[in-house]
Short mmCIF file of C-alpha atoms and ligand atoms in Angstrom, two decimals:
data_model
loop_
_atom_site.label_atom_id
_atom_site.label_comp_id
_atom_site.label_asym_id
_atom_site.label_seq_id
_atom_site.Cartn_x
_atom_site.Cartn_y
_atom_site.Cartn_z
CA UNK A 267 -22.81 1.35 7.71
CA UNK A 268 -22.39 -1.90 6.19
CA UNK A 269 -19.95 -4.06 6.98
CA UNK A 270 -18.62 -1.52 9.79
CA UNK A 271 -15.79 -3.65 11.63
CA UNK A 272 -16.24 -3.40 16.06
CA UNK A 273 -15.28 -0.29 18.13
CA UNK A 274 -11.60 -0.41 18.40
CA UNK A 275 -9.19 -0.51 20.89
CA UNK A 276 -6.99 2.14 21.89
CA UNK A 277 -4.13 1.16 24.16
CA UNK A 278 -2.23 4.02 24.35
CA UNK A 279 1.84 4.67 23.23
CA UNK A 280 3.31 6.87 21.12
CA UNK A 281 4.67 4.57 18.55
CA UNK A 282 3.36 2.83 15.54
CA UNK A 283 1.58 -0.39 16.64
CA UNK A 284 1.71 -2.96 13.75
CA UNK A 285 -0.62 -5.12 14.82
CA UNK A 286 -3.20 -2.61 15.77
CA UNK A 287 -2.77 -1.26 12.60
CA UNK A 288 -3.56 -4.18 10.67
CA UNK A 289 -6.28 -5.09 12.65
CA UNK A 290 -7.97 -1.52 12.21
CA UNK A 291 -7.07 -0.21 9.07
CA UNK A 292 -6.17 -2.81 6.87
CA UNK A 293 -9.57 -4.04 6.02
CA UNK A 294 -9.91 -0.27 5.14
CA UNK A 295 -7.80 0.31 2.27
CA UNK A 296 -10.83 -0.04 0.05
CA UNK A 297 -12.84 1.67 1.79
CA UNK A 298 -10.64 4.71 2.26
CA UNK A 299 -9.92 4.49 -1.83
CA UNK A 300 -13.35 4.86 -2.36
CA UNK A 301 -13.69 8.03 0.18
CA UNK A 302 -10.78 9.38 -1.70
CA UNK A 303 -12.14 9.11 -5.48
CA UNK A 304 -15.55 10.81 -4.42
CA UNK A 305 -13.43 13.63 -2.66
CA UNK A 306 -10.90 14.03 -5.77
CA UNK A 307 -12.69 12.64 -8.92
CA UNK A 308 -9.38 11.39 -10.56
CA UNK A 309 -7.79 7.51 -9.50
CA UNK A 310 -4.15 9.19 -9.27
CA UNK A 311 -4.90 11.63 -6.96
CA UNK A 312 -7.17 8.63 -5.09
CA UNK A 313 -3.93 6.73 -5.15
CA UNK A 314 -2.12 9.01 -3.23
CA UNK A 315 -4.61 10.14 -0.89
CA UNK A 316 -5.04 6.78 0.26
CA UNK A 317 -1.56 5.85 0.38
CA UNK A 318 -0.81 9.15 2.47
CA UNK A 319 -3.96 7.99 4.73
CA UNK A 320 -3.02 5.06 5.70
CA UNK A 321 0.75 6.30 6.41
CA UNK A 322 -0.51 8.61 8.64
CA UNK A 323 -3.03 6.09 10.22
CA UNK A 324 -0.04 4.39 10.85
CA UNK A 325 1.71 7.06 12.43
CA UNK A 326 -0.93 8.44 14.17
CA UNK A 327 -2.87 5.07 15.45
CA UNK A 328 -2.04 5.42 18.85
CA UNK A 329 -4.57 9.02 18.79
CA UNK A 330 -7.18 6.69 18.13
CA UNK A 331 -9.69 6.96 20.71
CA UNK A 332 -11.73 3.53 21.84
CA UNK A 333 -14.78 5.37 22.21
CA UNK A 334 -15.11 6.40 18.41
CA UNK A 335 -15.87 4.51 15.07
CA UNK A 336 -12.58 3.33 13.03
CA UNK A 337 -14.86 4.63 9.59
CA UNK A 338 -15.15 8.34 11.65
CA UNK A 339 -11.15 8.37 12.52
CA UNK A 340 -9.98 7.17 9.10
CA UNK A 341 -13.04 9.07 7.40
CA UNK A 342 -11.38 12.68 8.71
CA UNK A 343 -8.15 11.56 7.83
CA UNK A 344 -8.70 11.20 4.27
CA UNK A 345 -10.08 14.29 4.10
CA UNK A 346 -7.35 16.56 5.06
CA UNK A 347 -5.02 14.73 2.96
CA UNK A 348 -7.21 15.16 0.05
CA UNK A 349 -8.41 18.56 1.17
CA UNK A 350 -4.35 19.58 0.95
CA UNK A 351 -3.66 17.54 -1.75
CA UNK A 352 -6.94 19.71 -3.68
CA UNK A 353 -5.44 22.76 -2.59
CA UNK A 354 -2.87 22.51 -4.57
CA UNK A 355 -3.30 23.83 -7.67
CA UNK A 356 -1.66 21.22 -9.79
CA UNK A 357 -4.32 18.48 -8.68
CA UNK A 358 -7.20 20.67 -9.00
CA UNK A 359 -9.45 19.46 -11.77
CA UNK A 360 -12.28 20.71 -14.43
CA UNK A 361 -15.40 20.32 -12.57
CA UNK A 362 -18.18 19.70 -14.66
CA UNK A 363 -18.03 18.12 -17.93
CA UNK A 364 -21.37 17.74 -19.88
CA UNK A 365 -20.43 15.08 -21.99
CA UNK A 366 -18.89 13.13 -19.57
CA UNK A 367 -22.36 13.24 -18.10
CA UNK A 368 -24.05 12.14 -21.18
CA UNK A 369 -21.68 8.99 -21.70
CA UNK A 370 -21.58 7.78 -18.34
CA UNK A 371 -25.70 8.42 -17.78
CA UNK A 372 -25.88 6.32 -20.77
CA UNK A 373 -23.29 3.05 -19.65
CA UNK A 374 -25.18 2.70 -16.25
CA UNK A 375 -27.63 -0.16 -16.69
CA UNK A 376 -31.01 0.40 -14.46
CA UNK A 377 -31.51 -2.91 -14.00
CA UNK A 378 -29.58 -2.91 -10.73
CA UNK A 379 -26.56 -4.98 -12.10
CA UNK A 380 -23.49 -3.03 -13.36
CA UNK A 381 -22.68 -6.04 -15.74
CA UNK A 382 -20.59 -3.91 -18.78
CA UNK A 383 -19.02 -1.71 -17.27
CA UNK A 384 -15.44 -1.67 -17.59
CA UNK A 385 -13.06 0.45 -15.51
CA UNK A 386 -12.97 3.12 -17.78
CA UNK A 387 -16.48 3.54 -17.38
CA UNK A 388 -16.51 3.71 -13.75
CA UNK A 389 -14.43 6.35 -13.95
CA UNK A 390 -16.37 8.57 -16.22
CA UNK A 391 -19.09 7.88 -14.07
CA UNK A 392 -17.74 8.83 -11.23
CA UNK A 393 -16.37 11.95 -12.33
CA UNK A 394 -20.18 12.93 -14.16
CA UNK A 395 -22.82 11.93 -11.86
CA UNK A 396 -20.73 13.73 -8.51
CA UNK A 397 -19.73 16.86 -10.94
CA UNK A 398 -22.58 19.03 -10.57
CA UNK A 399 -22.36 18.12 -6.76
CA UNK A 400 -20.89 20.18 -3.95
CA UNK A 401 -18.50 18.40 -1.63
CA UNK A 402 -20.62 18.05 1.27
CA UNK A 403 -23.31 16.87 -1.40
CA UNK A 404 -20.93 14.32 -3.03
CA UNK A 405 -19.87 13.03 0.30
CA UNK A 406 -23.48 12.59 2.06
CA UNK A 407 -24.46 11.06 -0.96
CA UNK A 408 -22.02 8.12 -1.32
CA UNK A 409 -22.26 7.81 2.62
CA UNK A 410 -25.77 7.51 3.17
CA UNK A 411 -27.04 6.35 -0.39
CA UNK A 412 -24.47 4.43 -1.77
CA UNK A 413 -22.51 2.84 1.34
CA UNK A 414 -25.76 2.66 3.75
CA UNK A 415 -24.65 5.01 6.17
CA UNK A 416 -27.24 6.62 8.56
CA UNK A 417 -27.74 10.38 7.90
CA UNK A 418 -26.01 10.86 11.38
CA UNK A 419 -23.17 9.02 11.06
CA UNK A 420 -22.82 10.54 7.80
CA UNK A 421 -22.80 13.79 9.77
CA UNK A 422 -20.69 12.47 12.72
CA UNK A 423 -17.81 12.07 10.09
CA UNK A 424 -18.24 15.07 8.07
CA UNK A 425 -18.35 17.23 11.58
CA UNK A 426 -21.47 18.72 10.62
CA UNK A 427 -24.94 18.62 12.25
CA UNK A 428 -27.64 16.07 10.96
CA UNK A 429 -29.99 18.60 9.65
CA UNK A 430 -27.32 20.10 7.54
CA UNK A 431 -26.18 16.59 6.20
CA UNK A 432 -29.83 15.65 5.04
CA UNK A 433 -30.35 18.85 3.60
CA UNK A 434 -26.80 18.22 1.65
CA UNK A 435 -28.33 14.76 0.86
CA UNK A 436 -31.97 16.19 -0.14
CA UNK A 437 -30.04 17.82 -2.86
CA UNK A 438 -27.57 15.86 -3.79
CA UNK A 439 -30.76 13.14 -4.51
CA UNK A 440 -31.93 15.67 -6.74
CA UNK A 441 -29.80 16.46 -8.69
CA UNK A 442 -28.74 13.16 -9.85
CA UNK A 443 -32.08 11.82 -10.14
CA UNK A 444 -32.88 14.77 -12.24
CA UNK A 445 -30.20 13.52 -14.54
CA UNK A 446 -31.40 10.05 -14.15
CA UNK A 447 -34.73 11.13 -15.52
CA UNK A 448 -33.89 12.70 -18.33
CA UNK A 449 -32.81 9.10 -19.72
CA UNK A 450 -36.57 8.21 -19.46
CA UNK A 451 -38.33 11.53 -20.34
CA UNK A 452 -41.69 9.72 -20.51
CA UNK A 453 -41.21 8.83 -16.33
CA UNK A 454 -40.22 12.72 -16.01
CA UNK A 455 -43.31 13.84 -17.58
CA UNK A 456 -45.40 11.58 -15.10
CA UNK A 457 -43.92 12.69 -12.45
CA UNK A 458 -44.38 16.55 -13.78
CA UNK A 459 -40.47 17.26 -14.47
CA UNK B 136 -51.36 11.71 -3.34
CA UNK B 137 -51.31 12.93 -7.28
CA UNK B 138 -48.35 11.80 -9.12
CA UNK B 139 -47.05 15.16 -9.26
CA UNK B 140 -46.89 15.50 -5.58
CA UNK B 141 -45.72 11.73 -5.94
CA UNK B 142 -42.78 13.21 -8.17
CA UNK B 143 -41.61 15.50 -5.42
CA UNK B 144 -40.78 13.27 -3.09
CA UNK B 145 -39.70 10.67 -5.01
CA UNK B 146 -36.78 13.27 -5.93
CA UNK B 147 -35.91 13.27 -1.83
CA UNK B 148 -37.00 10.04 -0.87
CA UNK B 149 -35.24 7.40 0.56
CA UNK B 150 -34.44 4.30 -0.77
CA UNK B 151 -35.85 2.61 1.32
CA UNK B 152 -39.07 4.28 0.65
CA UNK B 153 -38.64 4.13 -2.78
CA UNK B 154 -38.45 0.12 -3.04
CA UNK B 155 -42.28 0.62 -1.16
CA UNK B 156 -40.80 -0.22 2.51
CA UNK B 157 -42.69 1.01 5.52
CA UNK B 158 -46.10 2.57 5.10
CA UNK B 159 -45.58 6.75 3.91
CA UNK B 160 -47.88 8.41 1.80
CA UNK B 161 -45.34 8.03 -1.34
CA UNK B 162 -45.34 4.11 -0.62
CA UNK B 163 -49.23 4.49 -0.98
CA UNK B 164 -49.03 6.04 -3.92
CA UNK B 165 -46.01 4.02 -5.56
CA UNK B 166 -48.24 0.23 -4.48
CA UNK B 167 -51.72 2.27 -6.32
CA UNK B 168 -49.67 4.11 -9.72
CA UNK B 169 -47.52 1.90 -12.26
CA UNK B 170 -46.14 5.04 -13.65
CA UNK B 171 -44.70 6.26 -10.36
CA UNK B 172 -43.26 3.18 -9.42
CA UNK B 173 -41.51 2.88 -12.47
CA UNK B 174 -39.70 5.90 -11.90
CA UNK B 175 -39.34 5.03 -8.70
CA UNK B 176 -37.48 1.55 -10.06
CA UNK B 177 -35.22 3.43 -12.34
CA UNK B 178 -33.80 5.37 -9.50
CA UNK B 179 -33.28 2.62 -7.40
CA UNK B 180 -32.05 0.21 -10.44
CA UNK B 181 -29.68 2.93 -11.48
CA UNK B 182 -28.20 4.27 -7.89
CA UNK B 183 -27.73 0.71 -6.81
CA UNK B 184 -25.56 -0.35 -9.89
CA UNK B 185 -23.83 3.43 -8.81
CA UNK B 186 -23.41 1.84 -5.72
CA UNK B 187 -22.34 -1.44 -7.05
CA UNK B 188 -19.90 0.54 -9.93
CA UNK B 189 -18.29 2.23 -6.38
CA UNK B 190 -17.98 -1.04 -4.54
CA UNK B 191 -15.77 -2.83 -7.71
CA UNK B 192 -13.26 0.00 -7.25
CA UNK B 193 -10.01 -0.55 -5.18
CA UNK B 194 -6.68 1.01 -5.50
CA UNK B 195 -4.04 -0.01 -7.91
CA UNK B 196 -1.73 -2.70 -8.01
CA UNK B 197 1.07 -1.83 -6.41
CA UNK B 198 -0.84 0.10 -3.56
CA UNK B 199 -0.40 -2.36 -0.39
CA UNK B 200 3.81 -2.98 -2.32
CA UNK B 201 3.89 1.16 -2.07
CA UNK B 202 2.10 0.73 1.72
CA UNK B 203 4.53 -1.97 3.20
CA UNK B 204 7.33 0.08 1.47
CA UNK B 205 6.37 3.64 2.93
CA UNK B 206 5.69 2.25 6.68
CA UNK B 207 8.77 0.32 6.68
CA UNK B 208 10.33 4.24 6.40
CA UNK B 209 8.10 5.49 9.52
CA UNK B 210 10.09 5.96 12.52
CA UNK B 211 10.19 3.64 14.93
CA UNK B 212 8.24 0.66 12.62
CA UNK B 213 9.00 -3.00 12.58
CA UNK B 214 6.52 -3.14 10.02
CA UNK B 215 8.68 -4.65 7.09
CA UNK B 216 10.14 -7.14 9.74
CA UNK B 217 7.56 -8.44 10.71
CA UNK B 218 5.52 -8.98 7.60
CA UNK B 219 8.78 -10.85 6.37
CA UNK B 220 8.58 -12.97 9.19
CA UNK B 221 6.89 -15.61 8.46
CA UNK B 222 7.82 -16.03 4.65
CA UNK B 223 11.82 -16.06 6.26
CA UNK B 224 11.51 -18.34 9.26
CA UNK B 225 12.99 -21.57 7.54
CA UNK B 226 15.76 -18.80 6.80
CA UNK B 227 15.91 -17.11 10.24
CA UNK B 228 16.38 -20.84 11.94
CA UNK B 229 19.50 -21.63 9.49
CA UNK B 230 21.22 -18.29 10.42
CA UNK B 231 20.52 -18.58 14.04
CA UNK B 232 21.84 -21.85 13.58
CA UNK B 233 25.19 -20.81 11.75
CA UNK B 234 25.53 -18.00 14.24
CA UNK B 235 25.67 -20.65 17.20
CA UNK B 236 28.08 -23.11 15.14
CA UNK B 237 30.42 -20.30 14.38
CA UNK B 238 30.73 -17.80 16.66
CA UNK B 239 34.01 -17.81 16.14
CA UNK B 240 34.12 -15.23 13.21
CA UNK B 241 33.04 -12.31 15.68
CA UNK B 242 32.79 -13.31 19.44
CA UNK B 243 32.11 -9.56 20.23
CA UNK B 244 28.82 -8.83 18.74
CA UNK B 245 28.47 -11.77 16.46
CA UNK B 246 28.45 -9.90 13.16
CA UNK B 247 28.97 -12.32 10.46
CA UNK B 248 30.61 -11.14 7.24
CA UNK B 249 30.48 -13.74 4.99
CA UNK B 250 28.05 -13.00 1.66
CA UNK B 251 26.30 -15.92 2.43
CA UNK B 252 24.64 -16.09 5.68
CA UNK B 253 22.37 -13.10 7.36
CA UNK B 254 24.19 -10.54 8.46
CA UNK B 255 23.37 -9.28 12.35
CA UNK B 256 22.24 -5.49 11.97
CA UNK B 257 21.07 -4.92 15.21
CA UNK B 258 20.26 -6.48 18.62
CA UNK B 259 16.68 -5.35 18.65
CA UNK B 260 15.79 -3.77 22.44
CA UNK B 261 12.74 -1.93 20.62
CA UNK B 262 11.29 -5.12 19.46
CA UNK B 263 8.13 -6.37 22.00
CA UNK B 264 9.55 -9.47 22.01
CA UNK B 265 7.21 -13.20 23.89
CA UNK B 266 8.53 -13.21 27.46
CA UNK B 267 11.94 -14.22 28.21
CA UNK B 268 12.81 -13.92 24.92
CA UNK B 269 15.22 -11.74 23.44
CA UNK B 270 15.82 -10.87 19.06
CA UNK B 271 18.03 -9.54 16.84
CA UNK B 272 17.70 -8.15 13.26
CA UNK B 273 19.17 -10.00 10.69
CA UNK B 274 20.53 -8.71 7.17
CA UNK B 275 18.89 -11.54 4.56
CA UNK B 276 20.78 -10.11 1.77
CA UNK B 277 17.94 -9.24 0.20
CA UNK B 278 17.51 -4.80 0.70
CA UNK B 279 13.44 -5.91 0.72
CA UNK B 280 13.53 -8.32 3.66
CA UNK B 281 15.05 -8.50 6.81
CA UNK B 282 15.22 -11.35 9.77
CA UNK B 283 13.78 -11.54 13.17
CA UNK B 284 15.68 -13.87 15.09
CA UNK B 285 13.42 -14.63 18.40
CA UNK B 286 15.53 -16.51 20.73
ZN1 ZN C 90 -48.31 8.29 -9.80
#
């Protein structure tokens, strides 16, 4: 992954450890806010999944175990708090949303900048492209394709095999370049779409 | 390859495959066919500014405020202390300083009542303190900060 920070430590103790903390999760608040808004689709509820993540982090750093990757710990924490916080029925939200699609197909820029794009945008974005996704399918995806993640670490942190995450990623890919191709309909017809 | 049979994997590939790294079958076909590569450019062009849309996101505001705030509550933290710490040492050194001059106001546990100076909360055995050193927690005045006196 990029940017992964080193192993951690794991001394031990049953109370919070501030420093540990800061030297572990800290430079993981984005990180986790991103994991958060591809689990839930919606900044609020990213807000307070991360915010509950790192308070448990916090609680809970002294579980961390040397031997594994800070990304797979905190990874696993962020999804049971947003997996409760999706149960719920008050946070759960419309799923797919056509137009939403439409718009945000037609703010991304293909030129490999995302000059333009305001927050708003983002947002819409976010919520289209990963709509018509699965979980698991939305997750492998923005592991492995979007934050360079190998398939098996992508797996490692999802707890599922490698052979089930690339077949989660196989059609994940597919689906959104299927709706990246029908912005260029004369590419789609090459290629026999 | 024919482009169709291109098209298919290009669907699956990876990216790195479809910026023509390494040397499959598909990056054959994507160096020989314009068309193809194209394609092939417009997925990459568009998932990395996905990827670079993702990366420009970060919580709100007053996330790492609501953070500090909600650790501070966790049992058993010193969080809040000692993120005020180094902002309040000027602070810390004038109380501990008052608190030697005028010990007089509480010989017992040194609590100091006066509006002005820190207050002494606590004598703070669950601080990990530098050897030989002991601390106490000092009221600031302020219900957002609070003093570690190291001495
Ligand atoms: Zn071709």
């Amino acid at each position: 992954m990029r940017d992964e920070p080193e192993r951690a430590v794991d001394e031990g103790g049953g109370s919070p450890d501030p420093a540990l903390f800061d030297k572990l999760v800290r430079p993981f608040y984005q990180r986790i806010y991103r994991w958060a808004l591809v689990m839930t689709r919606d900044p609020d509820d990213a807000d307070d999944v991360t915010q509950e993540t790192v308070i448990r982090a916090y609680r809970h750093i002294a579980t961390f175990r040397k031997e594994g990757r800070v990304s797979t710990w905190l990874y696993r924490i962020t999804r049971n708090v947003a997996m409760e916080m999706m149960g719920n029925p008050r946070k759960q939200r419309e799923r797919s949303d056509e137009r939403a699609i439409e718009n945000a197909a037609g703010s991304l820029r293909t030129d490999g900048s995302e000059g333009g794009l305001d927050h708003q945008q983002l947002l819409r974005i976010v919520h289209a492209f990963f709509g018509e996704l699965s979980d698991r399918q939305r997750e492998v995806f923005d592991l492995v394709d979007l934050q360079g993640c190998e398939p098996i670490e992508a797996a490692e942190m999802l707890e599922i095999d490698a052979a089930t995450a690339r077949t989660h990623l196989f059609r994940a890919r597919r689906l959104i370049r299927k709706r990246i191709m029908e912005h260029h309909p004369e590419l789609a017809e090459v290629l026999g779409r | 390859m024919k482009c169709e049979e291109a098209g298919e994997l290009i669907f699956e590939a990876d990216l790195e495959e479809l910026g023509m790294g390494g040397d499959s079958p598909l990056t054959g076909h994507l160096r020989e066919c314009g068309e193809c590569r194209q394609a092939a450019e417009v997925i990459l062009g568009t998932e990395s500014a996905f990827a670079a849309a993702f990366d420009s996101l970060a919580p709100g505001r007053s996330f790492e405020e609501s953070v500090v705030t909600a650790i501070s509550a966790v049992p058993g933290s010193s969080r809040r202390r000692l993120r005020a710490l180094p902002v309040l040492l000027p602070l810390a050194a004038a109380a501990a300083l008052f608190l030697l001059i005028f010990p007089l106001w509480n010989r017992e546990v040194g609590v100091v009542r006066d509006p002005f100076v820190p207050a002494l909360l606590a004598e703070a055995p669950a601080l990990r303190t530098p050897s030989e050193r002991s601390a106490m927690i000092l009221d600031s005045g302020d219900p957002d900060y609070q003093i570690i006196w190291l001495f």
